[in-house]
C-alpha cells in the first residue's frame, strides 16, 4: 500500500506542478490553446490563485511525508487537490468535455486515495 501511495503522491505532485506552473505564467488564451480548457469560465485572478495553490500542494503532498515533519500536511494537500478537482470536473462538464471530465475524475480519485491512506497513517 505504501508503494501505491508514493506512486500516486509523485504523480499528483508532477501533474499539479506542471499545471500550476503553466497557469501562473501563461496568459489565459495560451492556457486554453495548450489544452487547459477548464480555465475558460474563470477570471484570470482565480486562475492565478488556483495555480499558486496547486504549486503549494505539489510541495505539500511530498515533502512532509518524505521528511517525516508535519506529516498531517500530506493528506491535507491531497484533500485540497480533491476539492480543486471537484471544481475542474464542474468546469469541464459545463464545457461539455467528457474526456476531460473522465481524466479529472481519475485525478480526483487518486487524490482521495492519498488523502485517506496518508490520513490513516499508512
PDB file of C-alpha atoms in Angstrom, residues 68-109:
ATOM      1  CA  UNK A  68       8.677  12.980   8.431  1.00  0.00           C
ATOM      2  CA  UNK A  69       7.860  16.507   9.598  1.00  0.00           C
ATOM      3  CA  UNK A  70       4.285  17.758   9.968  1.00  0.00           C
ATOM      4  CA  UNK A  71       3.025  14.680   8.160  1.00  0.00           C
ATOM      5  CA  UNK A  72      -0.573  15.845   8.596  1.00  0.00           C
ATOM      6  CA  UNK A  73       0.051  18.280   5.721  1.00  0.00           C
ATOM      7  CA  UNK A  74       0.271  15.485   3.142  1.00  0.00           C
ATOM      8  CA  UNK A  75      -3.334  14.261   3.470  1.00  0.00           C
ATOM      9  CA  UNK A  76      -4.467  17.894   3.681  1.00  0.00           C
ATOM     10  CA  UNK A  77      -2.697  18.661   0.402  1.00  0.00           C
ATOM     11  CA  UNK A  78      -4.316  15.605  -1.183  1.00  0.00           C
ATOM     12  CA  UNK A  79      -7.735  16.679   0.111  1.00  0.00           C
ATOM     13  CA  UNK A  80      -7.109  20.148  -1.315  1.00  0.00           C
ATOM     14  CA  UNK A  81      -6.351  18.576  -4.695  1.00  0.00           C
ATOM     15  CA  UNK A  82      -9.619  16.652  -4.480  1.00  0.00           C
ATOM     16  CA  UNK A  83     -11.506  19.913  -3.862  1.00  0.00           C
ATOM     17  CA  UNK A  84      -9.778  21.556  -6.841  1.00  0.00           C
ATOM     18  CA  UNK A  85     -10.754  18.556  -8.973  1.00  0.00           C
ATOM     19  CA  UNK A  86     -14.409  18.916  -7.998  1.00  0.00           C
ATOM     20  CA  UNK A  87     -14.277  22.432  -9.474  1.00  0.00           C
ATOM     21  CA  UNK A  88     -12.412  21.154 -12.534  1.00  0.00           C
ATOM     22  CA  UNK A  89     -14.986  18.408 -13.086  1.00  0.00           C
ATOM     23  CA  UNK A  90     -17.747  21.020 -12.988  1.00  0.00           C
ATOM     24  CA  UNK A  91     -15.861  23.284 -15.365  1.00  0.00           C
ATOM     25  CA  UNK A  92     -15.198  20.517 -17.897  1.00  0.00           C
ATOM     26  CA  UNK A  93     -18.782  19.277 -17.634  1.00  0.00           C
ATOM     27  CA  UNK A  94     -20.005  22.830 -18.289  1.00  0.00           C
ATOM     28  CA  UNK A  95     -17.769  22.955 -21.365  1.00  0.00           C
ATOM     29  CA  UNK A  96     -19.122  19.549 -22.478  1.00  0.00           C
ATOM     30  CA  UNK A  97     -15.741  17.827 -22.431  1.00  0.00           C
ATOM     31  CA  UNK A  98     -16.420  14.218 -21.392  1.00  0.00           C
ATOM     32  CA  UNK A  99     -12.819  13.094 -21.954  1.00  0.00           C
ATOM     33  CA  UNK A 100     -11.510  15.822 -19.646  1.00  0.00           C
ATOM     34  CA  UNK A 101     -14.215  15.026 -17.091  1.00  0.00           C
ATOM     35  CA  UNK A 102     -13.084  11.377 -17.073  1.00  0.00           C
ATOM     36  CA  UNK A 103      -9.414  12.318 -16.692  1.00  0.00           C
ATOM     37  CA  UNK A 104     -10.253  14.748 -13.905  1.00  0.00           C
ATOM     38  CA  UNK A 105     -12.280  12.072 -12.114  1.00  0.00           C
ATOM     39  CA  UNK A 106      -9.178   9.835 -12.188  1.00  0.00           C
ATOM     40  CA  UNK A 107      -7.063  12.605 -10.666  1.00  0.00           C
ATOM     41  CA  UNK A 108      -9.779  13.226  -8.066  1.00  0.00           C
ATOM     42  CA  UNK A 109      -9.789   9.503  -7.205  1.00  0.00           C
TER      43      UNK A 109
END
